[in-house]
CSV table of C-alpha atoms and ligand atoms in Angstrom, one decimal:
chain,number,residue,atom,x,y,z
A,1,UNK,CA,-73.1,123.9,-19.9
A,2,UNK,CA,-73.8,120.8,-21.6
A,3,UNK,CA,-73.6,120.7,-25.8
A,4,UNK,CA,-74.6,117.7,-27.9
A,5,UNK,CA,-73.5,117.6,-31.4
A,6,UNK,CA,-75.1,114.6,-33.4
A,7,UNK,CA,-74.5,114.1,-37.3
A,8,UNK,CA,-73.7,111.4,-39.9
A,9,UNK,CA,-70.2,110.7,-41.0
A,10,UNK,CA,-67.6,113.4,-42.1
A,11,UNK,CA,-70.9,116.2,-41.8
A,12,UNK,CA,-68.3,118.4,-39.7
A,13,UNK,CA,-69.8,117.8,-36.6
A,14,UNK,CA,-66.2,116.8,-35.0
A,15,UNK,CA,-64.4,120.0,-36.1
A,16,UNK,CA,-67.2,122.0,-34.7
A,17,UNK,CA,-67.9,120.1,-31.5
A,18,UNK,CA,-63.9,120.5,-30.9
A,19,UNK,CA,-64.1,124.6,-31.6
A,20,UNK,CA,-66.8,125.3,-29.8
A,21,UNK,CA,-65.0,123.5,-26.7
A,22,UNK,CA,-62.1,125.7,-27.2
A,23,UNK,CA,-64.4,128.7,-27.6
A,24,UNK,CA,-66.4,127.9,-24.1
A,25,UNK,CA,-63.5,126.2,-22.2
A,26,UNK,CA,-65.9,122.5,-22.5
A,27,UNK,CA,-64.0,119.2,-22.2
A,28,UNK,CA,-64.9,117.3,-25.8
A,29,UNK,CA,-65.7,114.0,-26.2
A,30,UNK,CA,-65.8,112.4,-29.7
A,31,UNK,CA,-68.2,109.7,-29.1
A,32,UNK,CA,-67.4,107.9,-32.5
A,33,UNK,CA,-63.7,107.4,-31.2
A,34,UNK,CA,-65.4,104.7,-28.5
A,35,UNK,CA,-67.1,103.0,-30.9
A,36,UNK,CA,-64.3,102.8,-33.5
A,37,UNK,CA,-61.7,102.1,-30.7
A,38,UNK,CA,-64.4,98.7,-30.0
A,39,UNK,CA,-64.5,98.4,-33.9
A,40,UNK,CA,-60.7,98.2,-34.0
A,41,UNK,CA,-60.1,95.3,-31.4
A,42,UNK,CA,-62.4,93.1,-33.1
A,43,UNK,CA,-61.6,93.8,-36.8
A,44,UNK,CA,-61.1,90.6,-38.5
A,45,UNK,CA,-62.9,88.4,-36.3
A,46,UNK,CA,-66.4,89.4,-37.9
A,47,UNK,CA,-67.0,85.4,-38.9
A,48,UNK,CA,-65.3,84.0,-35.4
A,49,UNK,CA,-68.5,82.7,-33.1
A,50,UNK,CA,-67.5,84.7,-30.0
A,51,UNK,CA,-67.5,88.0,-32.1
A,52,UNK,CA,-69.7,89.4,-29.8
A,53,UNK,CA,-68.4,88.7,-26.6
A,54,UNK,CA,-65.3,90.1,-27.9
A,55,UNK,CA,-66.5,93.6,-28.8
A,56,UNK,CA,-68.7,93.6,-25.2
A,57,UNK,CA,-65.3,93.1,-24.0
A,58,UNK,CA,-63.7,95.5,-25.8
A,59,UNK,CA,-66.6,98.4,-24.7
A,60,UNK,CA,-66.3,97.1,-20.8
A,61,UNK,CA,-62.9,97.1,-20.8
A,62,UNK,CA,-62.3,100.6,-22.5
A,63,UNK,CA,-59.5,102.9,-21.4
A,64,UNK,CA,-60.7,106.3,-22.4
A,65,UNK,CA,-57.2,107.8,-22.3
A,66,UNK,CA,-55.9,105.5,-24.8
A,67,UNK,CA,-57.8,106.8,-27.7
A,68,UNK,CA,-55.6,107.4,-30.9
A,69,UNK,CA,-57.5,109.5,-33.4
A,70,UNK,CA,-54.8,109.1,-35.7
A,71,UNK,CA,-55.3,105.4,-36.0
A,72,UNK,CA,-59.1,105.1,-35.4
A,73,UNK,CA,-59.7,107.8,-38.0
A,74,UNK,CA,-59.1,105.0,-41.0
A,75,UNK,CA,-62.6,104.3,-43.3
A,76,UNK,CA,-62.3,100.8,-42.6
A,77,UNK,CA,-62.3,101.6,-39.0
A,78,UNK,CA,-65.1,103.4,-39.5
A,79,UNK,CA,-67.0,100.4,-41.0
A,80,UNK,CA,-66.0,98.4,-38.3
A,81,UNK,CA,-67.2,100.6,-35.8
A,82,UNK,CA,-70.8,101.2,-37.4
A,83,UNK,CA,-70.8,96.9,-36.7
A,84,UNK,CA,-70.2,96.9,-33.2
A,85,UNK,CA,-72.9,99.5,-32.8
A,86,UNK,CA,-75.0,97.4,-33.8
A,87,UNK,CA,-74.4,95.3,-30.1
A,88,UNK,CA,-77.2,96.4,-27.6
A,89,UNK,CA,-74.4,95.4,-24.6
A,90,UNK,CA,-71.9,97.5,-26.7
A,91,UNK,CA,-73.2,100.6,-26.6
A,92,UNK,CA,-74.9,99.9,-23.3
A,93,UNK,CA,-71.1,100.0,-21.8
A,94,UNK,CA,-70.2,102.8,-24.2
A,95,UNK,CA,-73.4,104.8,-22.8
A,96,UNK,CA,-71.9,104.5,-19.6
A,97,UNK,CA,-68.6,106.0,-20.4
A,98,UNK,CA,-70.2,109.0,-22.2
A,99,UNK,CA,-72.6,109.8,-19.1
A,100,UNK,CA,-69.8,109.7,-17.0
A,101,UNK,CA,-68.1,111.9,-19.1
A,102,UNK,CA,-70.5,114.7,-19.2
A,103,UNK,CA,-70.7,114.6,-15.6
A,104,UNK,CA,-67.5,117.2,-15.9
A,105,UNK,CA,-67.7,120.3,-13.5
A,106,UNK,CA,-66.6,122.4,-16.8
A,107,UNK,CA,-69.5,121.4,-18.8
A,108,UNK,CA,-69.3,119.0,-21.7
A,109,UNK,CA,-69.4,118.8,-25.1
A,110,UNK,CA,-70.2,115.5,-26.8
A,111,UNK,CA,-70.1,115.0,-30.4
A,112,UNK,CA,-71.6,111.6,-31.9
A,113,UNK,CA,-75.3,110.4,-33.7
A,114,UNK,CA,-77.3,109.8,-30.2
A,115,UNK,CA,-76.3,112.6,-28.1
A,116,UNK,CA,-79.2,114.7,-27.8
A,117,UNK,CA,-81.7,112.0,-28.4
A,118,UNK,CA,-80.3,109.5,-26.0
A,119,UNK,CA,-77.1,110.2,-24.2
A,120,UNK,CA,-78.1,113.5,-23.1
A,121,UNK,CA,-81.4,114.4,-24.2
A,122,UNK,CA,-81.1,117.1,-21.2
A,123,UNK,CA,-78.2,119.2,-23.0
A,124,UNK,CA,-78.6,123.0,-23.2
A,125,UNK,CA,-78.4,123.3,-26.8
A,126,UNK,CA,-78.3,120.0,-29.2
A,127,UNK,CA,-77.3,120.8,-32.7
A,128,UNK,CA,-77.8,118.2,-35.7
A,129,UNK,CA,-75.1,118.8,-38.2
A,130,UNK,CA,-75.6,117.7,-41.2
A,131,UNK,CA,-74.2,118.1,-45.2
A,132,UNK,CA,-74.9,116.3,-48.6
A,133,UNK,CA,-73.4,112.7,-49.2
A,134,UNK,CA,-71.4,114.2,-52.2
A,135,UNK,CA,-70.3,116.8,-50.5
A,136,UNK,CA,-68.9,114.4,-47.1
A,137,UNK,CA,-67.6,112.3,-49.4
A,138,UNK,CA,-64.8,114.9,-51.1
A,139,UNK,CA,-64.3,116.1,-47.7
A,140,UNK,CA,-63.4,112.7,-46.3
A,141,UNK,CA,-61.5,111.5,-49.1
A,142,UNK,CA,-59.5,115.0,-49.3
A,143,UNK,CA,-58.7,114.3,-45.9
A,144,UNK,CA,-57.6,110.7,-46.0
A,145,UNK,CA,-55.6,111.9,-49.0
A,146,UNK,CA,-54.0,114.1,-47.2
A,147,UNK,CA,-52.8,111.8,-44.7
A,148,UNK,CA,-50.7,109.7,-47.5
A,149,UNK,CA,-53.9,107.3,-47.3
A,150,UNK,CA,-54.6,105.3,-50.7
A,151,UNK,CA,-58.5,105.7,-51.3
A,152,UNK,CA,-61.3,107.0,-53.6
A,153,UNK,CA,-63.8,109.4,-54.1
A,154,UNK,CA,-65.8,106.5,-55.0
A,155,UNK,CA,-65.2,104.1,-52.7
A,156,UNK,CA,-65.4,106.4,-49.8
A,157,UNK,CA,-69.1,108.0,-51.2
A,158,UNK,CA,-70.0,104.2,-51.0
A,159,UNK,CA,-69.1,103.4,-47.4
A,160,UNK,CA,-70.5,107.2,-46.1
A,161,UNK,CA,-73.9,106.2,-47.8
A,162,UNK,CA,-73.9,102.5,-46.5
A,163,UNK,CA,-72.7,103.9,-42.6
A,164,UNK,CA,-75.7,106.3,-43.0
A,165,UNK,CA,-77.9,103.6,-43.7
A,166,UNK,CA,-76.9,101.4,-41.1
A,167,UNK,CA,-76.9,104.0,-38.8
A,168,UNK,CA,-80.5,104.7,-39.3
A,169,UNK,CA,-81.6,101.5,-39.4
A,170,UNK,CA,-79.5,100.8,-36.5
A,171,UNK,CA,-81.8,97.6,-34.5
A,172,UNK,CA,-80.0,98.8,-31.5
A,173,UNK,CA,-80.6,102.5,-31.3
A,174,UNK,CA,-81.5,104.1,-34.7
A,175,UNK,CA,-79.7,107.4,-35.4
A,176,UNK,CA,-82.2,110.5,-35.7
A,177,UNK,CA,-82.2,113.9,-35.2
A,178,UNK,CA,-84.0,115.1,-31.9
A,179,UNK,CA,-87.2,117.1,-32.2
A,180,UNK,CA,-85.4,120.0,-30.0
A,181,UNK,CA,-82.1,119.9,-32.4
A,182,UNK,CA,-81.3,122.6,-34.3
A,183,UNK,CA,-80.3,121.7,-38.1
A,184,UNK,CA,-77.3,123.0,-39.6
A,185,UNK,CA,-76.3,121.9,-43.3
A,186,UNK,CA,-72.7,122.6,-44.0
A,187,UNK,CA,-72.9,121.1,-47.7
A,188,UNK,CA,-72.1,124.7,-48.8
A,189,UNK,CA,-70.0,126.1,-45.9
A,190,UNK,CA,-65.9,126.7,-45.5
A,191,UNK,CA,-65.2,125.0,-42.2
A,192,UNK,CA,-65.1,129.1,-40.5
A,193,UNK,CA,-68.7,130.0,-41.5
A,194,UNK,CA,-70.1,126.7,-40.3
A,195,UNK,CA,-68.4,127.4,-37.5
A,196,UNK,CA,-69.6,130.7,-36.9
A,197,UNK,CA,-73.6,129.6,-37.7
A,198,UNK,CA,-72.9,126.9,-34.8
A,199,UNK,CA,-71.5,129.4,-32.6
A,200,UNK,CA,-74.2,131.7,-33.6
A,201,UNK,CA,-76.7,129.0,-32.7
A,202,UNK,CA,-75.4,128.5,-29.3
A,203,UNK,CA,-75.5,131.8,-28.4
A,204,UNK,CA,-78.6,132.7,-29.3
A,205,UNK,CA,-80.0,128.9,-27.4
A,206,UNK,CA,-78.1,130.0,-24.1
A,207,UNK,CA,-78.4,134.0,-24.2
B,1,LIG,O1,-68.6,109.6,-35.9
B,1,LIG,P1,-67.8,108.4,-36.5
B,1,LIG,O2,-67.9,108.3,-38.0
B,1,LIG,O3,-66.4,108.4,-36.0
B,1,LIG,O4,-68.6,107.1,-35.9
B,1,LIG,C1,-68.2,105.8,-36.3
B,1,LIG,C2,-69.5,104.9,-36.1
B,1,LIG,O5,-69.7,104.7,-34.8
B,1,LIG,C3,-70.8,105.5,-36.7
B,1,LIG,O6,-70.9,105.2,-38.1
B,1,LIG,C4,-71.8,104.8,-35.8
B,1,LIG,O7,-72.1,103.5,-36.3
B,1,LIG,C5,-71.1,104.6,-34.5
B,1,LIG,N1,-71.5,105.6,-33.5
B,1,LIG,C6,-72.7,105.4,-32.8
B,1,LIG,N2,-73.1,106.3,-31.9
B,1,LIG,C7,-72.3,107.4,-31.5
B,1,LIG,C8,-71.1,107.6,-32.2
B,1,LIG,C9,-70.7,106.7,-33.3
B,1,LIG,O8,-73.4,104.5,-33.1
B,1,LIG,N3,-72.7,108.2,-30.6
C-alpha cells in the first residue's frame, strides 16, 4: 500500500503520516526532513555566488539515515529549507530519493506538499491535510516552546504564512492539492480525532 500525505507547515500531516504507518505496519518518510537536511548545510551562505551548487551538492550527496528531526525541526531551518526548494536540480535529486523510498516491499507512506501530485501521483489513497494559519501557528509555537526554544506566536504565524506562500508560488514545483486528494481540516481537531478521520479516510479509499 502506498499513502501520500501532502499539507502546508505544522497542518499535522507529520503526526498522522507517522500513525498511520504504525497502524498499517508502512515505512514513513518525512519528505520535509530532506529538504531541511539540504536547507541546513547551506544556511548562511544565501549571499555566497556558488549557493546553488552547494545545496545540489547537499541533495546528491544525501545520507538518508543521517536525518536528525531534532535538529532539522528548528523554524529557521524551516525557512531555509522552503529556499532550497526553490532549486529545480534540488528537488530533482531529492525526487529521486523519495521514489526510491516508496519502492519498499512494506508499502510506503510519504508525508510532504508534492506527494500525491508529483512524487506519487499513483498512491492508493492521497490525503491533503490541511488547518487554519492561526491555528498552525499556536501549535508550532507550543511545540517549539516546549522544546526550551525561544520564539513567538507572532513571529512564527509570520514565517508559516510566508512558507505557504512560497510554497505555492514555488517556480520549481508549486505546492497544490491533487484533484484525487481527499481534504481534511484539522483547525478544530485534538490530534486523536484527526487521527481517527484519517484513518477513517483510508479505510473507506482501500476497503
Ligand atoms: O514539511 P516541512 O515544514 O518540514 O517542509 C519544509 C519545507 O520543505 C517546506 O516549506 C517546503 O518548502 C519544502 N518541501 C517541499 N516538498 C516536500 C517537502 C518539503 O518543497 N515534499
Amino acid at each position: 500500500m502506498l499513502i501520500a500525505v501532502d499539507g502546508p507547515a505544522a497542518s499535522g500531516k507529520g503526526t498522522i503520516a507517522k500513525r498511520l504507518a504504525a497502524h498499517f505496519g508502512l515505512a514513513h518518510l518525512d519528505t520535509g526532513l530532506l529538504y531541511r537536511a539540504v536547507g541546513l548545510k547551506t544556511m548562511g551562505k544565501e549571499t555566497h555566488a556558488e549557493f546553488e551548487s552547494m545545496a545540489i551538492d547537499a541533495a546528491m550527496g544525501l545520507d538518508t539515515s543521517t536525518l536528525d528531526e531534532e535538529v532539522l525541526s528548528t523554524a529557521e531551518v524551516g525557512i531555509a529549507a522552503s529556499r532550497v526548494a526553490q532549486i529545480p536540480e534540488v528537488r530533482k535529486a531529492l525526487n529521486r530519493l523519495q521514489r526510491k523510498f516508496m519502492e519498499q516491499p512494506s508499502g510506503a507512506i510519504l508525508d510532504g506538499r508534492d506527494i500525491g501530485s508529483r512524487i506519487c501521483p499513483q498512491a492508493d489513497v492521497k490525503l491533503f491535510i490541511t488547518a487554519n494559519p492561526e491555528t498552525r501557528a499556536r501549535r508550532r509555537t507550543e511545540q517549539l516552546l516546549t522544546r526550551g526554544l525561544d520564539v513567538t506566536y507572532v513571529e512564527i504565524l509570520k514565517q508559516i504564512e510566508k512558507r505557504d506562500k512560497d510554497d505555492r508560488e514555488n517556480p520549481a514545483g508549486a505546492f497544490y492539492q491533487a484533484a484525487d486528494a481527499h481534504l481534511l481540516d484539522t483547525s478544530k481537531l485534538s490530534i486523536e480525532a484527526a487521527f481517527q478521520a484519517a484513518l477513517g479516510i483510508v479505510e473507506r479509499a482501500t476497503g
